[in-house]
Short mmCIF file of C-alpha atoms in Angstrom, two decimals:
data_model
loop_
_atom_site.label_atom_id
_atom_site.label_comp_id
_atom_site.label_asym_id
_atom_site.label_seq_id
_atom_site.Cartn_x
_atom_site.Cartn_y
_atom_site.Cartn_z
CA MET A 1 32.14 -16.13 -0.94
CA ASN A 2 31.10 -12.08 -2.23
CA GLN A 3 28.26 -10.18 -0.92
CA ILE A 4 26.13 -9.41 -3.93
CA ASP A 5 22.88 -6.76 -3.59
CA PRO A 6 20.28 -7.62 -5.20
CA SER A 7 18.61 -4.16 -5.13
CA SER A 8 20.69 -3.33 -8.32
CA ARG A 9 19.39 -6.45 -10.18
CA PHE A 10 15.93 -7.23 -9.03
CA THR A 11 14.09 -3.15 -8.34
CA PRO A 12 10.53 -2.04 -10.41
CA ASP A 13 12.45 -0.20 -13.15
CA ALA A 14 14.98 -3.51 -14.19
CA VAL A 15 11.95 -5.17 -13.97
CA ARG A 16 9.91 -2.57 -16.33
CA ARG A 17 12.81 -2.32 -18.19
CA PHE A 18 12.53 -6.05 -19.08
CA GLU A 19 11.58 -6.74 -22.68
CA ALA A 20 12.12 -10.46 -23.29
CA GLY A 21 8.94 -12.32 -22.18
CA GLY A 22 6.36 -9.66 -22.68
CA ALA A 23 4.18 -9.33 -20.21
CA PRO A 24 0.27 -10.01 -20.64
CA ARG A 25 -2.08 -7.52 -21.70
CA GLY A 26 -5.87 -6.45 -21.48
CA GLU A 27 -7.70 -9.41 -19.43
CA PRO A 28 -5.55 -11.67 -17.58
CA ALA A 29 -5.87 -15.66 -19.03
CA GLU A 30 -8.96 -17.39 -18.02
CA LEU A 31 -8.90 -19.70 -14.72
CA GLY A 32 -9.84 -23.35 -14.99
CA ALA A 33 -12.71 -24.86 -13.21
CA PHE A 34 -10.73 -26.55 -10.67
CA ALA A 35 -7.89 -23.25 -9.92
CA LYS A 36 -11.56 -20.99 -9.18
CA ARG A 37 -13.22 -23.16 -6.96
CA VAL A 38 -9.45 -22.87 -4.96
CA ALA A 39 -9.21 -20.04 -4.84
CA ALA A 40 -12.71 -18.93 -4.32
CA GLN A 41 -11.66 -20.54 -1.12
CA TYR A 42 -9.65 -17.93 -0.10
CA ARG A 43 -12.10 -15.00 -0.82
CA THR A 44 -11.40 -13.62 3.26
CA ASP A 45 -9.01 -12.07 4.59
CA THR A 46 -6.61 -12.68 7.01
CA MET A 47 -5.46 -11.37 9.54
CA SER A 48 -1.69 -10.50 9.63
CA PRO A 49 0.91 -11.82 12.49
CA VAL A 50 2.23 -7.91 12.54
CA MET A 51 -1.40 -6.74 12.79
CA VAL A 52 -2.00 -9.46 15.96
CA SER A 53 1.05 -8.39 17.89
CA GLY A 54 0.60 -4.90 17.58
CA LYS A 55 -2.70 -4.88 19.13
CA LEU A 56 -1.05 -6.82 21.69
CA ARG A 57 1.16 -4.56 22.68
CA ILE A 58 -1.47 -1.50 22.88
CA LEU A 59 -4.14 -3.95 24.68
CA GLU A 60 -0.94 -4.79 27.11
CA PHE A 61 -0.34 -1.23 27.79
CA LEU A 62 -3.98 -0.62 28.39
CA LEU A 63 -4.45 -3.45 31.11
CA LEU A 64 -0.91 -2.83 32.96
CA ALA A 65 -1.62 0.53 33.01
CA LEU A 66 -5.01 -0.42 34.76
CA SER A 67 -3.70 -2.85 36.91
CA GLY A 68 -2.03 0.11 38.21
CA ALA A 69 -5.02 2.32 38.74
CA PHE A 70 -7.09 -0.62 40.01
CA SER A 71 -4.46 -1.66 42.76
CA HIS A 72 -4.38 1.99 43.23
CA PHE A 73 -8.24 1.91 43.84
CA ILE A 74 -8.16 -0.94 46.32
CA HIS A 75 -5.86 1.25 49.30
CA TYR A 76 -7.86 4.52 48.19
CA ASP A 77 -8.59 4.96 51.86
CA ARG A 78 -5.13 4.46 53.23
CA ILE A 79 -3.17 6.45 50.01
CA GLY A 80 -6.43 9.03 48.98
CA MET A 81 -6.37 10.19 45.28
CA ASP A 82 -3.02 11.09 43.67
CA TRP A 83 -2.71 11.72 40.33
CA SER A 84 0.93 11.02 40.44
CA TYR A 85 0.06 6.90 40.61
CA VAL A 86 -2.03 7.58 37.65
CA TRP A 87 1.20 9.33 35.59
CA THR A 88 3.66 6.64 37.18
CA GLY A 89 1.26 3.50 35.88
CA PHE A 90 0.86 4.24 32.55
CA GLY A 91 4.94 5.29 32.64
CA GLY A 92 5.71 1.73 34.42
CA ALA A 93 3.07 0.08 31.26
CA LEU A 94 4.85 2.07 28.25
CA LEU A 95 8.00 0.77 29.80
CA ALA A 96 7.02 -2.79 29.74
CA VAL A 97 6.37 -2.62 26.28
CA ILE A 98 9.59 -1.14 25.62
CA LEU A 99 11.31 -3.71 27.16
CA LEU A 100 9.19 -6.55 26.40
CA GLU A 101 9.95 -5.73 22.62
CA ILE A 102 13.26 -5.63 22.83
CA SER A 103 13.29 -8.48 24.22
CA ASP A 104 11.60 -10.62 21.34
CA ALA A 105 8.35 -11.12 23.34
CA TYR A 106 5.95 -10.03 20.35
CA GLN A 107 7.59 -12.71 18.28
CA MET A 108 4.65 -15.26 16.90
CA THR A 109 7.06 -17.64 18.41
CA THR A 110 6.78 -16.55 21.97
CA LEU A 111 3.04 -15.58 21.83
CA ARG A 112 2.81 -18.88 21.04
CA ASN A 113 3.99 -20.98 23.83
CA PRO A 114 3.86 -18.14 26.64
CA PHE A 115 4.91 -20.80 29.18
CA ALA A 116 8.26 -21.45 27.60
CA HIS A 117 8.84 -17.62 27.74
CA ALA A 118 7.36 -17.12 31.20
CA ARG A 119 11.07 -16.23 33.08
CA ARG A 120 11.26 -13.49 30.80
CA ILE A 121 8.29 -12.28 31.17
CA ALA A 122 8.73 -12.21 34.87
CA LEU A 123 12.15 -11.10 34.54
CA VAL A 124 11.32 -8.00 31.76
CA TRP A 125 8.08 -6.83 34.64
CA SER A 126 10.80 -6.89 37.35
CA GLY A 127 13.03 -5.09 35.64
CA VAL A 128 10.47 -2.46 35.15
CA PHE A 129 10.17 -1.80 39.01
CA ALA A 130 13.29 -2.14 39.33
CA LEU A 131 13.49 1.08 37.42
CA MET A 132 11.21 2.92 39.15
CA ALA A 133 12.38 2.13 42.15
CA LEU A 134 16.01 3.09 40.88
CA ALA A 135 14.68 6.25 38.97
CA ALA A 136 12.10 7.26 42.48
CA PHE A 137 15.36 6.62 44.96
CA PHE A 138 17.51 9.24 42.52
CA MET A 139 14.62 11.69 42.41
CA LYS A 140 14.03 11.48 45.66
CA THR A 141 10.62 10.56 45.68
CA SER A 142 10.22 7.10 47.16
CA GLN A 143 8.68 8.18 49.73
CA ASP A 144 5.67 9.77 48.07
CA PHE A 145 4.38 5.94 47.10
CA SER A 146 3.18 3.82 49.04
CA ARG A 147 4.71 0.35 49.06
CA LEU A 148 1.55 -1.22 49.75
CA TRP A 149 0.45 -0.36 46.11
CA PHE A 150 4.04 -0.98 44.50
CA GLY A 151 3.95 -4.50 45.51
CA SER A 152 -0.06 -5.02 44.70
CA TRP A 153 0.41 -3.69 41.23
CA TYR A 154 3.68 -5.87 40.48
CA LEU A 155 1.46 -9.03 41.49
CA THR A 156 -1.84 -7.47 39.56
CA GLY A 157 0.44 -6.73 36.93
CA LEU A 158 2.50 -10.16 36.99
CA ALA A 159 -0.84 -12.33 36.61
CA THR A 160 -2.68 -9.63 33.90
CA LEU A 161 0.73 -10.57 31.43
CA PHE A 162 0.65 -14.19 32.56
CA GLY A 163 -3.30 -14.13 31.36
CA LEU A 164 -3.37 -12.05 28.27
CA ARG A 165 -0.91 -13.98 27.30
CA LEU A 166 -2.00 -17.52 27.69
CA VAL A 167 -5.39 -16.44 26.48
CA MET A 168 -3.27 -14.98 23.61
CA SER A 169 -1.82 -18.64 22.87
CA ARG A 170 -5.33 -20.13 22.48
CA LEU A 171 -6.72 -17.93 20.33
CA ILE A 172 -3.29 -17.78 17.98
CA ARG A 173 -2.95 -21.65 17.78
CA ARG A 174 -7.14 -21.92 17.08
CA TRP A 175 -6.81 -19.08 14.42
CA ALA A 176 -3.78 -20.65 12.98
CA ARG A 177 -5.78 -24.34 12.35
CA ASN A 178 -9.20 -22.45 11.39
CA GLY A 179 -6.85 -20.36 8.95
CA VAL A 180 -8.50 -16.95 10.38
CA MET A 181 -4.34 -16.14 10.93
CA GLU A 182 -1.95 -17.19 8.34
CA ARG A 183 0.12 -15.72 5.17
CA ARG A 184 -1.23 -16.98 1.86
CA ALA A 185 1.42 -18.10 -0.77
CA VAL A 186 1.19 -19.29 -3.96
CA ILE A 187 4.44 -21.14 -5.28
CA VAL A 188 5.66 -19.48 -8.97
CA GLY A 189 7.61 -22.59 -10.70
CA GLY A 190 7.05 -26.47 -9.95
CA GLY A 191 9.61 -29.16 -10.56
CA LYS A 192 12.17 -29.84 -7.70
CA GLY A 193 13.12 -27.23 -6.84
CA ALA A 194 9.81 -26.43 -5.79
CA GLU A 195 9.35 -29.59 -3.75
CA THR A 196 12.16 -28.97 -2.14
CA LEU A 197 10.75 -25.51 -0.85
CA ILE A 198 8.09 -26.91 -0.10
CA ARG A 199 9.26 -29.68 2.34
CA SER A 200 11.50 -27.13 3.93
CA LEU A 201 8.79 -24.79 5.05
CA GLU A 202 6.84 -27.79 6.16
CA GLN A 203 9.42 -28.60 8.55
CA GLN A 204 9.84 -25.21 10.30
CA PRO A 205 7.74 -25.95 13.70
CA ASP A 206 6.09 -22.57 13.84
CA ASN A 207 5.52 -22.51 10.53
CA ASP A 208 2.28 -19.79 9.02
CA ILE A 209 2.70 -20.10 5.55
CA ARG A 210 -0.32 -21.90 4.11
CA ILE A 211 0.31 -22.68 0.45
CA CYS A 212 -2.79 -22.69 -1.78
CA GLY A 213 -1.01 -23.89 -4.99
CA ILE A 214 1.17 -23.77 -7.95
CA PHE A 215 1.68 -21.79 -11.29
CA ASP A 216 4.08 -23.20 -13.76
CA ASP A 217 4.71 -22.12 -17.97
CA ARG A 218 5.92 -25.21 -18.26
CA SER A 219 3.96 -28.83 -19.55
CA ASP A 220 3.80 -31.35 -17.49
CA THR A 221 6.63 -33.22 -18.73
CA ARG A 222 9.21 -30.70 -17.42
CA SER A 223 6.40 -29.37 -14.58
CA PRO A 224 3.91 -31.89 -12.65
CA PRO A 225 1.28 -31.77 -12.02
CA ILE A 226 1.05 -32.38 -8.26
CA VAL A 227 4.43 -31.32 -6.13
CA ALA A 228 4.57 -32.46 -3.17
CA GLY A 229 0.78 -33.05 -2.89
CA TYR A 230 0.15 -29.63 -3.96
CA PRO A 231 -1.99 -28.76 -7.37
CA LYS A 232 -0.52 -27.07 -10.38
CA LEU A 233 -3.04 -24.84 -11.29
CA GLY A 234 -2.43 -23.13 -14.09
CA ASN A 235 0.33 -20.89 -15.34
CA ILE A 236 1.64 -17.51 -14.94
CA SER A 237 -1.20 -15.63 -16.88
CA GLU A 238 -3.69 -17.46 -14.91
CA LEU A 239 -2.53 -16.66 -11.11
CA ILE A 240 -2.94 -13.43 -12.03
CA GLU A 241 -6.64 -13.90 -12.09
CA PHE A 242 -6.25 -16.55 -9.22
CA ALA A 243 -3.91 -13.70 -7.37
CA ARG A 244 -7.54 -11.44 -7.99
CA ILE A 245 -9.59 -13.66 -6.69
CA ALA A 246 -8.10 -15.57 -3.33
CA ARG A 247 -6.74 -12.96 -0.87
CA ILE A 248 -2.82 -14.26 -1.34
CA ASP A 249 -0.23 -12.51 0.86
CA MET A 250 2.97 -13.68 -1.00
CA LEU A 251 4.08 -15.04 -4.64
CA ILE A 252 7.35 -17.52 -3.93
CA VAL A 253 9.33 -17.75 -7.00
CA SER A 254 10.99 -21.40 -7.23
CA LEU A 255 13.56 -21.14 -9.81
CA PRO A 256 17.58 -21.19 -9.71
CA LEU A 257 19.02 -17.41 -8.95
CA THR A 258 20.99 -18.08 -11.84
CA ALA A 259 17.79 -18.27 -14.53
CA GLU A 260 17.95 -14.67 -14.28
CA SER A 261 16.07 -14.13 -17.56
CA ARG A 262 13.51 -16.40 -16.56
CA VAL A 263 13.00 -14.77 -12.98
CA LEU A 264 13.02 -11.52 -14.93
CA SER A 265 10.35 -12.21 -17.64
CA LEU A 266 8.21 -13.59 -14.42
CA LEU A 267 8.41 -10.34 -12.07
CA LYS A 268 7.80 -8.81 -15.02
CA LYS A 269 4.05 -10.58 -15.32
CA LEU A 270 3.98 -10.32 -11.16
CA TRP A 271 5.01 -7.03 -10.04
CA VAL A 272 1.20 -5.53 -11.08
CA LEU A 273 0.25 -7.37 -8.01
CA PRO A 274 -0.50 -6.08 -4.73
CA VAL A 275 1.16 -9.17 -2.84
CA ASP A 276 4.80 -9.23 -1.08
CA ILE A 277 7.02 -11.30 -3.47
CA ARG A 278 9.61 -13.62 -2.89
CA LEU A 279 12.79 -15.45 -4.24
CA SER A 280 13.63 -18.52 -2.90
CA ALA A 281 17.38 -19.04 -1.66
CA HIS A 282 17.47 -21.73 0.47
CA SER A 283 19.24 -24.07 -2.54
CA SER A 284 21.39 -20.83 -3.65
CA GLU A 285 25.31 -21.04 -2.63
CA LEU A 286 24.90 -17.37 -3.05
CA ARG A 287 25.46 -15.10 -0.51
CA PHE A 288 23.51 -11.52 -0.24
CA ARG A 289 23.82 -9.15 2.43
CA PRO A 290 21.61 -10.42 5.52
CA ARG A 291 18.67 -7.26 5.35
CA ALA A 292 18.42 -8.87 1.36
CA TYR A 293 16.56 -12.12 2.88
CA SER A 294 13.43 -12.51 5.56
CA PHE A 295 12.52 -15.95 6.88
CA VAL A 296 10.06 -18.31 7.62
CA GLY A 297 12.14 -20.34 10.46
CA SER A 298 15.15 -21.40 8.71
CA VAL A 299 14.08 -21.05 5.26
CA PRO A 300 15.61 -17.62 4.13
CA LEU A 301 13.47 -16.10 1.04
CA LEU A 302 15.02 -12.98 -1.02
CA ASP A 303 12.98 -9.81 -1.16
CA ILE A 304 12.10 -8.72 -3.67
CA PHE A 305 8.92 -6.20 -3.86
CA ASP A 306 7.10 -5.62 -0.91
CA LYS A 307 2.92 -4.98 -0.93
CA PRO A 308 2.72 -1.07 -0.93
CA ILE A 309 0.24 -0.46 1.89
CA ASN A 310 0.13 -3.59 4.26
CA ASP A 311 -0.16 -3.58 8.03
CA TRP A 312 -0.38 -0.43 9.97
CA ASP A 313 0.40 1.37 6.98
CA SER A 314 -2.92 0.38 5.40
CA VAL A 315 -4.69 0.85 9.37
CA ALA A 316 -2.74 4.48 9.03
CA LYS A 317 -3.67 5.17 5.56
CA ARG A 318 -8.01 4.25 6.31
CA ALA A 319 -7.72 6.59 9.64
CA PHE A 320 -6.52 9.02 7.25
CA ASP A 321 -9.06 8.91 5.07
CA ILE A 322 -12.04 8.36 7.37
CA VAL A 323 -10.54 11.74 8.93
CA PHE A 324 -9.77 14.31 6.04
CA SER A 325 -13.57 12.75 3.92
CA LEU A 326 -14.99 13.52 7.17
CA LEU A 327 -13.53 17.14 7.29
CA GLY A 328 -14.27 17.25 3.80
CA ILE A 329 -17.99 15.96 3.32
CA LEU A 330 -18.31 19.50 6.01
CA ALA A 331 -16.54 21.97 4.13
CA PHE A 332 -18.17 20.80 0.97
CA SER A 333 -21.84 20.41 2.41
CA PRO A 334 -23.48 24.01 1.03
CA VAL A 335 -21.33 23.52 -2.48
CA MET A 336 -22.21 20.41 -2.48
CA ILE A 337 -26.43 21.73 -1.86
CA ALA A 338 -26.44 24.16 -4.22
CA THR A 339 -24.65 22.07 -6.81
CA ALA A 340 -27.40 19.09 -6.59
CA ILE A 341 -30.03 21.94 -6.62
CA ALA A 342 -28.35 23.80 -9.55
CA ILE A 343 -28.25 20.41 -11.71
CA LYS A 344 -32.14 19.67 -11.18
CA LEU A 345 -33.14 22.94 -12.18
CA ASP A 346 -30.57 22.71 -15.31
CA SER A 347 -31.58 19.62 -16.85
CA LYS A 348 -34.35 16.57 -16.22
CA GLY A 349 -32.43 13.27 -14.27
CA PRO A 350 -30.43 12.19 -10.94
CA VAL A 351 -28.36 14.94 -9.30
CA LEU A 352 -25.52 11.94 -9.19
CA PHE A 353 -23.17 9.84 -11.97
CA LYS A 354 -22.69 6.60 -11.12
CA GLN A 355 -19.39 4.34 -12.59
CA LYS A 356 -18.01 1.51 -12.55
CA ARG A 357 -14.42 1.38 -12.24
CA HIS A 358 -11.28 -0.61 -11.37
CA GLY A 359 -10.62 -0.47 -7.96
CA PHE A 360 -8.08 -1.76 -6.25
CA ASN A 361 -6.92 -5.56 -7.11
CA ASN A 362 -8.38 -4.58 -10.37
CA ASP A 363 -12.17 -5.45 -8.62
CA VAL A 364 -15.06 -3.81 -10.08
CA ILE A 365 -16.47 -0.42 -7.91
CA GLU A 366 -19.18 2.26 -8.10
CA VAL A 367 -17.68 5.72 -8.24
CA TYR A 368 -20.40 8.90 -7.37
CA LYS A 369 -20.03 11.85 -9.46
CA PHE A 370 -22.45 14.86 -9.74
CA ARG A 371 -24.93 14.60 -13.50
CA SER A 372 -22.14 16.77 -16.01
CA MET A 373 -24.18 15.60 -18.93
CA TYR A 374 -27.63 15.22 -20.34
CA ALA A 375 -29.13 11.32 -18.94
CA ASP A 376 -29.93 10.49 -21.95
CA GLN A 377 -26.75 11.09 -23.14
CA SER A 378 -24.47 10.24 -19.72
CA ASP A 379 -21.80 7.45 -21.64
CA PRO A 380 -21.16 4.74 -18.04
CA THR A 381 -18.89 2.89 -19.71
CA ALA A 382 -16.48 5.63 -20.32
CA ARG A 383 -15.93 4.65 -24.54
CA ARG A 384 -16.36 8.06 -25.76
CA ALA A 385 -13.99 10.34 -23.34
CA VAL A 386 -15.20 14.07 -23.25
CA THR A 387 -13.20 16.67 -25.63
CA LYS A 388 -13.86 19.70 -25.59
CA GLY A 389 -17.04 21.68 -26.23
CA ASP A 390 -18.77 18.15 -26.42
CA PRO A 391 -22.60 18.90 -26.94
CA ARG A 392 -23.02 15.74 -24.15
CA VAL A 393 -22.04 17.98 -21.14
CA THR A 394 -24.80 20.50 -19.65
CA ARG A 395 -24.45 24.06 -18.91
CA VAL A 396 -23.98 23.44 -15.34
CA GLY A 397 -21.73 20.33 -16.04
CA ARG A 398 -19.61 22.46 -18.59
CA ILE A 399 -18.96 24.34 -14.27
CA ILE A 400 -18.60 22.19 -12.42
CA ARG A 401 -16.72 19.73 -14.43
CA LYS A 402 -14.17 22.62 -15.09
CA THR A 403 -13.65 23.46 -11.45
CA SER A 404 -14.05 19.55 -10.33
CA ILE A 405 -17.17 19.62 -7.93
CA ASP A 406 -18.52 17.12 -9.70
CA GLU A 407 -15.71 15.24 -7.65
CA LEU A 408 -17.25 16.25 -5.19
CA PRO A 409 -19.84 13.13 -4.21
CA GLN A 410 -16.38 10.94 -3.72
CA PHE A 411 -15.73 11.84 -0.40
CA PHE A 412 -18.49 9.40 0.05
CA ASN A 413 -16.76 7.39 -1.73
CA ALA A 414 -13.59 7.92 0.70
CA LEU A 415 -15.47 7.66 3.66
CA LEU A 416 -16.95 4.13 2.78
CA GLY A 417 -13.72 2.67 2.22
CA SER A 418 -13.76 1.90 -1.91
CA LEU A 419 -11.93 5.00 -2.64
CA SER A 420 -9.13 6.78 -0.44
CA LEU A 421 -9.06 10.17 -0.90
CA VAL A 422 -5.12 10.14 -2.10
CA GLY A 423 -3.67 7.46 -4.65
CA PRO A 424 -3.83 6.95 -8.41
CA ARG A 425 -7.26 8.18 -9.91
CA PRO A 426 -9.78 4.92 -10.79
CA HIS A 427 -10.42 5.10 -14.35
CA ALA A 428 -14.41 3.40 -16.47
CA ILE A 429 -13.59 -0.33 -17.18
CA ALA A 430 -13.91 0.37 -20.58
CA ALA A 431 -11.53 3.46 -20.88
CA GLN A 432 -10.09 3.67 -24.41
CA SER A 433 -7.90 5.86 -26.88
CA HIS A 434 -7.98 5.12 -29.85
CA ASN A 435 -10.37 2.07 -30.07
CA LEU A 436 -7.72 0.33 -27.38
CA LEU A 437 -8.02 -0.21 -23.88
CA TYR A 438 -5.52 1.65 -21.51
CA THR A 439 -4.23 -1.94 -20.30
CA GLU A 440 -3.48 -2.18 -24.30
CA VAL A 441 -1.52 1.31 -23.78
CA VAL A 442 0.69 0.63 -21.20
CA ASP A 443 2.75 -1.85 -20.51
CA GLY A 444 2.00 -2.96 -16.53
CA TYR A 445 -1.70 -0.66 -16.69
CA PHE A 446 -2.63 -2.71 -14.16
CA ALA A 447 0.00 -1.88 -11.71
CA ARG A 448 -2.19 1.00 -11.13
CA HIS A 449 -4.24 -1.35 -8.37
CA LYS A 450 -1.36 -2.49 -6.34
CA VAL A 451 -3.39 0.36 -4.05
CA LYS A 452 -6.89 1.65 -3.67
CA PRO A 453 -7.64 4.16 -6.15
CA GLY A 454 -7.81 7.90 -4.84
CA VAL A 455 -9.75 11.15 -5.11
CA THR A 456 -6.97 13.24 -6.08
CA GLY A 457 -3.50 11.78 -6.71
CA TRP A 458 0.15 12.90 -7.80
CA ALA A 459 -0.62 12.54 -11.72
CA GLN A 460 -3.53 15.42 -11.26
CA ILE A 461 -1.51 17.96 -8.85
CA ASN A 462 1.48 17.28 -11.79
CA GLY A 463 -0.95 19.09 -14.70
CA TRP A 464 -2.01 14.91 -16.11
CA ARG A 465 -6.13 15.46 -15.82
CA GLY A 466 -8.44 15.61 -18.17
CA GLU A 467 -9.09 14.33 -20.91
CA MET A 468 -6.72 11.09 -22.25
CA ASP A 469 -6.80 11.92 -25.49
CA THR A 470 -3.05 10.53 -26.61
CA ASP A 471 -0.89 7.48 -25.27
CA GLU A 472 1.61 9.58 -24.19
CA LYS A 473 -0.61 10.68 -21.38
CA ILE A 474 -1.82 7.95 -21.09
CA ARG A 475 1.61 6.94 -19.87
CA LYS A 476 3.00 10.07 -18.56
CA ARG A 477 -0.46 9.67 -16.05
CA THR A 478 0.53 5.75 -14.96
CA GLU A 479 4.37 6.84 -14.81
CA PHE A 480 3.24 9.73 -11.91
CA ASP A 481 0.60 6.70 -10.25
CA LEU A 482 3.71 4.64 -9.49
CA HIS A 483 6.16 7.11 -8.61
CA TYR A 484 2.96 7.54 -5.71
CA ILE A 485 3.33 3.57 -5.17
CA GLU A 486 6.70 3.07 -5.15
CA ASN A 487 7.07 6.40 -2.51
CA TRP A 488 3.69 6.23 -0.93
CA SER A 489 4.27 7.54 3.01
CA LEU A 490 1.46 10.09 4.88
CA TRP A 491 3.38 13.24 4.53
CA PHE A 492 3.21 12.26 0.78
CA ASP A 493 -0.25 12.22 0.78
CA LEU A 494 -0.59 14.98 3.03
CA LYS A 495 1.38 17.30 0.03
CA ILE A 496 -0.88 15.92 -2.52
CA LEU A 497 -4.16 16.49 -0.97
CA PHE A 498 -3.00 20.48 0.42
CA LEU A 499 -1.53 20.82 -3.10
CA THR A 500 -5.05 19.43 -5.00
CA PRO A 501 -6.98 22.77 -4.77
CA ILE A 502 -3.95 25.04 -5.69
CA ARG A 503 -3.45 22.72 -8.84
CA LEU A 504 -6.99 22.88 -9.26
CA LEU A 505 -6.86 26.79 -9.57
CA ASN A 506 -5.18 24.81 -13.60
CA THR A 507 -8.11 24.13 -15.68
CA GLU A 508 -6.83 23.87 -19.29
CA ASN A 509 -7.18 20.71 -19.46
CA ALA A 510 -10.55 20.01 -17.60
CA TYR A 511 -13.63 20.28 -19.77
#
């Protein structure tokens, strides 16, 4: 069977260009009462297996290094304090984590059953000491280290590894039972195909998938209301609302690959959600390239879309936001204090203006700005965009809007976590163009909310800031925002952050 590269068919651009079936505009469909109750059960976040195994790597490194230091402390009177022991301990711990990673010792199947993989763990730890002894022999430094310390560290380190992994296996099993550590999935498409998929998933011994329900546009005659014990909760438009209430990790499309038009029609509606989207491939006779698949046990799934910023990427981005937000607050605190005083002296009203905007996953957030309008003429809904020479804007307001100083309080939004420093700019909930909501102007507009909105963004430094008075400006801003989401990296964030002050010198569209 010839191998097919799916990247030529199901790409974000291909989905956006596809016209059949259309995409929902405006607000998603209203969920039924039962579906809302189901969604409410999954409102809390879960722990990702990737994050759990990643934290275990860090913890094992620290504990193995400390076990070496502890062994050195026990024999301090005989050995004396020597920093070479400390550095050797850190080096041996790092080597152990690397070799454990190579031997797949951080896979969930291994962590769930430490006794079944005890021999592998012992061989890796023994291999670390064999390599260190070999290195010391060739470097002619073996006489500098105590054999007593070497042996005691081997035993304490081995006990640490097994003890920690026994504790982790119990915790992982408990988290799996309590729903703390799982991947929540929704099946898209019902009928016989969905039933076969669900049965296959349930047969996997270490399955971490929790199926939350089924969504299908077809009637009950073609798609039964109950499939393999799971209820059909609604249609595809209702799924979009369900995924914004519940913390869903994955959508699994259970449709034959040959139904390309229907698959693309579904993806056109679903790609706006910040979730992994997989296409069931367990019953397909087509053979794709191995890198296109992910597996739940032995069940193959075709990777279509990945959540843009997930697991350790989200940790790195959050750390980036905290560090640079604090630096920004410190650097601009004199400007912010002076602005607050000027606003108070210029007109009556509060210093800060708070506006509700759409945030990550379409949640409503409150964004801070310095007040730039007269208090009795402010427009929290943003139904009427600010225009050049707008009489609602105060004297100080014209200056701070022109220079973007009015946005500085959003450093606190980024520090608290409702915004990111870099991302698509959040628009007011009721923002309009020619009496049309932005969601009615731009197809797939809600895809901007697959990541946290930002204080600055790729669209802004490319000139798409200020008044959105034409449909074309809204489309261009959305286009740049989607480019950012699909090409995100920390370096990209850093580039945008440092280009922002330079590009803000162009104040043509800011008023």
